[in-house]
XYZ file of C-alpha atoms in Angstrom:
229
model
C -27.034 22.572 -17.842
C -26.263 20.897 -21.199
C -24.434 17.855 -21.750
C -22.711 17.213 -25.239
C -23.515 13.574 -26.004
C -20.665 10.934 -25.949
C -19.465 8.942 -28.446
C -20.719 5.009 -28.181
C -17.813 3.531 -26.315
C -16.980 2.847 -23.552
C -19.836 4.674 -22.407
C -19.567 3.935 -18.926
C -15.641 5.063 -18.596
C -16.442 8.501 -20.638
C -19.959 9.200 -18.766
C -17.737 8.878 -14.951
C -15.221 11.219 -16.895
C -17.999 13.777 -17.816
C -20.039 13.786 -14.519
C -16.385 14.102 -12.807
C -16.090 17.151 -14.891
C -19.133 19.047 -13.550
C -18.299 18.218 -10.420
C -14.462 19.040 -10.160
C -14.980 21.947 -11.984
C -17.540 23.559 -9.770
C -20.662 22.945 -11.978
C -22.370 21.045 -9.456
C -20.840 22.268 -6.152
C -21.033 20.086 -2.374
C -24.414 20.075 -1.481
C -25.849 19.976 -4.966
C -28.523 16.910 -5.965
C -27.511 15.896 -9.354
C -30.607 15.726 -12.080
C -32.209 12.063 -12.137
C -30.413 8.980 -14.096
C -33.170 9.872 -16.907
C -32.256 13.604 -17.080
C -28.591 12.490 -17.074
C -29.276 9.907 -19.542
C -31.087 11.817 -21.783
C -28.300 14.579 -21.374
C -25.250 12.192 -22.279
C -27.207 10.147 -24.649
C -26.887 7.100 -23.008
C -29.049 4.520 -21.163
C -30.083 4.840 -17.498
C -27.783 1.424 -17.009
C -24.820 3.363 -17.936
C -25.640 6.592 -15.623
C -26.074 3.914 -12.674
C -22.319 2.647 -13.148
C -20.745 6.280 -14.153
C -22.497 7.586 -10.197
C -21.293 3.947 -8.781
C -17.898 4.748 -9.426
C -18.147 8.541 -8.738
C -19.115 7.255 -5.347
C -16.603 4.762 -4.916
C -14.118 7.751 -5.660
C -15.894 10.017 -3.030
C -17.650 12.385 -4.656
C -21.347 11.836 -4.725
C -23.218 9.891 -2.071
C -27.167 8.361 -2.612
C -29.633 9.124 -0.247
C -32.684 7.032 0.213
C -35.571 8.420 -1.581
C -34.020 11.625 -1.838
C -31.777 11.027 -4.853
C -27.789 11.749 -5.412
C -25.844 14.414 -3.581
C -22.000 15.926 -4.549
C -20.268 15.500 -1.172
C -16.955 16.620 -2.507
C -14.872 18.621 -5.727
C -11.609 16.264 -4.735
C -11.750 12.369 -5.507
C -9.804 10.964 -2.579
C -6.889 9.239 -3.033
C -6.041 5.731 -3.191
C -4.472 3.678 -0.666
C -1.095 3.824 -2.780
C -1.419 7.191 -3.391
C -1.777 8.039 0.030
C 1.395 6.155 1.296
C 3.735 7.824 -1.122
C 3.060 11.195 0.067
C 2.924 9.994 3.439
C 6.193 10.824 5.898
C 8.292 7.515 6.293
C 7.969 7.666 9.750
C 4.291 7.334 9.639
C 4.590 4.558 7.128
C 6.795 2.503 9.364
C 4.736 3.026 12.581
C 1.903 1.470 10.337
C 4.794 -1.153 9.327
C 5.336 -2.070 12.370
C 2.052 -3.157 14.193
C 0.967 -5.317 10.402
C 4.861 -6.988 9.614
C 5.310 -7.524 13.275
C 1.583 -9.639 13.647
C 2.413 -11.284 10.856
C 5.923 -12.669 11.784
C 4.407 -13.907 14.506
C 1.621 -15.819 12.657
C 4.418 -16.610 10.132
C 6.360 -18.689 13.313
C 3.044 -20.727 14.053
C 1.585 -21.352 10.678
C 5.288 -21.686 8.838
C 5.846 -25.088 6.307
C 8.970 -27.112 5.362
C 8.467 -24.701 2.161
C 8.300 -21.685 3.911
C 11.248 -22.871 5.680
C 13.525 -23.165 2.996
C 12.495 -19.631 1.523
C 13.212 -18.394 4.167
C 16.719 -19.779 4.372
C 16.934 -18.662 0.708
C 15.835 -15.384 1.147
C 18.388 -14.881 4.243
C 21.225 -16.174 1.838
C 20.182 -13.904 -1.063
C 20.312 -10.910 1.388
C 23.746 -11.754 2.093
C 24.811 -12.215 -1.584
C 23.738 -8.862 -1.769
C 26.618 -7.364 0.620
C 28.963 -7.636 -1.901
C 26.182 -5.554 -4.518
C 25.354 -2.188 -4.362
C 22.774 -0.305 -2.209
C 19.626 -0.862 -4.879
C 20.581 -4.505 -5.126
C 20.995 -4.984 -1.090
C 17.529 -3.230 -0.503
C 15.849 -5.344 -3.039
C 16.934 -8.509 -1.600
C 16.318 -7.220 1.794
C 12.506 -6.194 1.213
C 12.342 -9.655 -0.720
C 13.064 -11.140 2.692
C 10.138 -9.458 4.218
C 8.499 -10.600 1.533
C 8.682 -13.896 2.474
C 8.245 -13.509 6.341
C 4.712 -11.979 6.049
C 3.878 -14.929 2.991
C 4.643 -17.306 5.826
C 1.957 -15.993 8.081
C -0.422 -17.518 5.025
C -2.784 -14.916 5.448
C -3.651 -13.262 1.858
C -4.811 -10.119 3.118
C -1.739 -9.334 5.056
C 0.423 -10.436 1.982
C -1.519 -8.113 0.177
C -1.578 -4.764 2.589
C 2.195 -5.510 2.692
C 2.771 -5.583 -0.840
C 1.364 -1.884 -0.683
C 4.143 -1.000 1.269
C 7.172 -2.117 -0.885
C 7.540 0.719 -3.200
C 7.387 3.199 -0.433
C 9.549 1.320 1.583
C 12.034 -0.118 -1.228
C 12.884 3.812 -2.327
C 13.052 5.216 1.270
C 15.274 2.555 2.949
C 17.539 3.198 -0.429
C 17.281 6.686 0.180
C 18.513 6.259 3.908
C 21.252 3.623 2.757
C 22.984 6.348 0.946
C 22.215 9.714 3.006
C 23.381 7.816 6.225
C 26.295 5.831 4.560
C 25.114 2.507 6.629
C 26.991 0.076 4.802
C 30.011 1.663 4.389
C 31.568 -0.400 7.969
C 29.920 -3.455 7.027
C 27.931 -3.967 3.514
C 25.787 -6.630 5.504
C 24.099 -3.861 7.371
C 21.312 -6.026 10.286
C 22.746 -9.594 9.356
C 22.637 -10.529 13.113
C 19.156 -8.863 13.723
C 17.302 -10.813 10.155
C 19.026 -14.458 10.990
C 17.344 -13.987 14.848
C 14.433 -13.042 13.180
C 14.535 -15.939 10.467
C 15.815 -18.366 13.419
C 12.923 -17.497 15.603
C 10.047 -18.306 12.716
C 11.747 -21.376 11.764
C 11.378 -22.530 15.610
C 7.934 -21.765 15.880
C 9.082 -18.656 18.510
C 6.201 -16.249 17.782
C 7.353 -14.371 21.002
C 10.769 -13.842 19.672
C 10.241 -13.252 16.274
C 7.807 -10.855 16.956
C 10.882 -8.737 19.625
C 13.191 -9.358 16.759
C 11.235 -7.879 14.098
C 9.898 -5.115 16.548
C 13.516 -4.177 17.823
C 14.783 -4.364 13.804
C 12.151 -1.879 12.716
C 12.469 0.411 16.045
C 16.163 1.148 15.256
C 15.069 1.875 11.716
C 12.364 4.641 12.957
C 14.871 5.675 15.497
C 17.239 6.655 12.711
C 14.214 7.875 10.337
C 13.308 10.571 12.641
C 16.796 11.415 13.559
C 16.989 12.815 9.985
């Protein structure tokens, strides 16, 4: 098979492009050992250095795997899809059972690890929520995700912070979508008021036990209507 040689940069970005070529388009199909980083180099008239980065990240996307002293193998024609990727074409309901089990651990490390600053954004966060009755449905969904938001930072545990963030554009566009299919707010604008200030309440008094049933019982109703649909 002949390789056209690339222009001089960035060689690493257009050799992964190429190689992802062959593969996706059937060239080199499951199974196949690709030639050696020389052959390759030689083929896309680049340095061995380069090949080595271009099959890192066609492994980190899925596609090849290296075998110990048996050289590189195409495991699959499909990169597989990112985290994000993956929770926008998941179904909500799956998404919130996932929700569930990281929010409600970390409202619960949130009421034993919480500060006199994580206090007071919290009461801030609960106010803004409540400013946001009196805005439309984008504005009230925004400040009620922005809540969250500041729940899980309380927890102080970056990599929960982090796998939550993930979560807020799925969940920001859904709950909007429910808001308005469902008509929730139409009786009273401050839709779960009662349910968010026993959840804030509980973290403020170090209640891991009942912010944890709080958030739990919050979220339940919220898959309860999801699935309804």
């Amino acid at each position: 098979m002949s390789l056209s040689a690339l222009r001089p940069s960035p060689l690493v970005e257009q050799a992964t492009v190429r190689l992802r070529e062959q593969i996706t388009g059937g060239e080199w199909a499951v199974g196949t050992k690709l030639p050696g980083e020389t052959a390759l180099a030689k083929s896309l008239g680049v340095g061995r250095s380069t090949v080595r980065e271009a099959l890192r990240a066609l492994s980190g996307a899925g596609l090849v795997q290296a075998r110990q002293g048996s050289g590189v193998f195409v495991i699959a024609t499909k990169p597989k899809e990112d985290w994000s990727t993956q929770l926008r074409q998941a179904a909500i309901t799956d998404v919130y059972e996932v929700r569930m089990l990281v929010e409600v651990e970390a409202v619960q490390l949130a009421a034993q690890r919480r500060t006199d600053d994580d206090v007071a954004a919290l009461h801030g966060a609960l106010a803004r929520r409540r400013e946001a009755a009196h805005a439309g449905n984008a504005e009230f969904v925004e400040a009620d995700i922005a809540l969250h938001e500041v729940m899980v930072a309380a927890a102080h545990n970056p990599v929960l912070t982090g796998l939550f963030s993930e979560f807020v554009p799925v969940l920001q566009q859904r709950l909007l979508d429910l808001l308005e299919l469902l008509n929730l707010r139409s009786d009273n604008p401050n839709h779960g008021d009662e349910g968010h200030a026993e959840l804030v309440n509980a973290i403020v008094r170090g209640d891991a036990e009942a912010a944890g049933r709080a958030l739990r019982d919050e979220l339940e109703q919220t898959l309860a209507l999801l699935s309804s649909l």
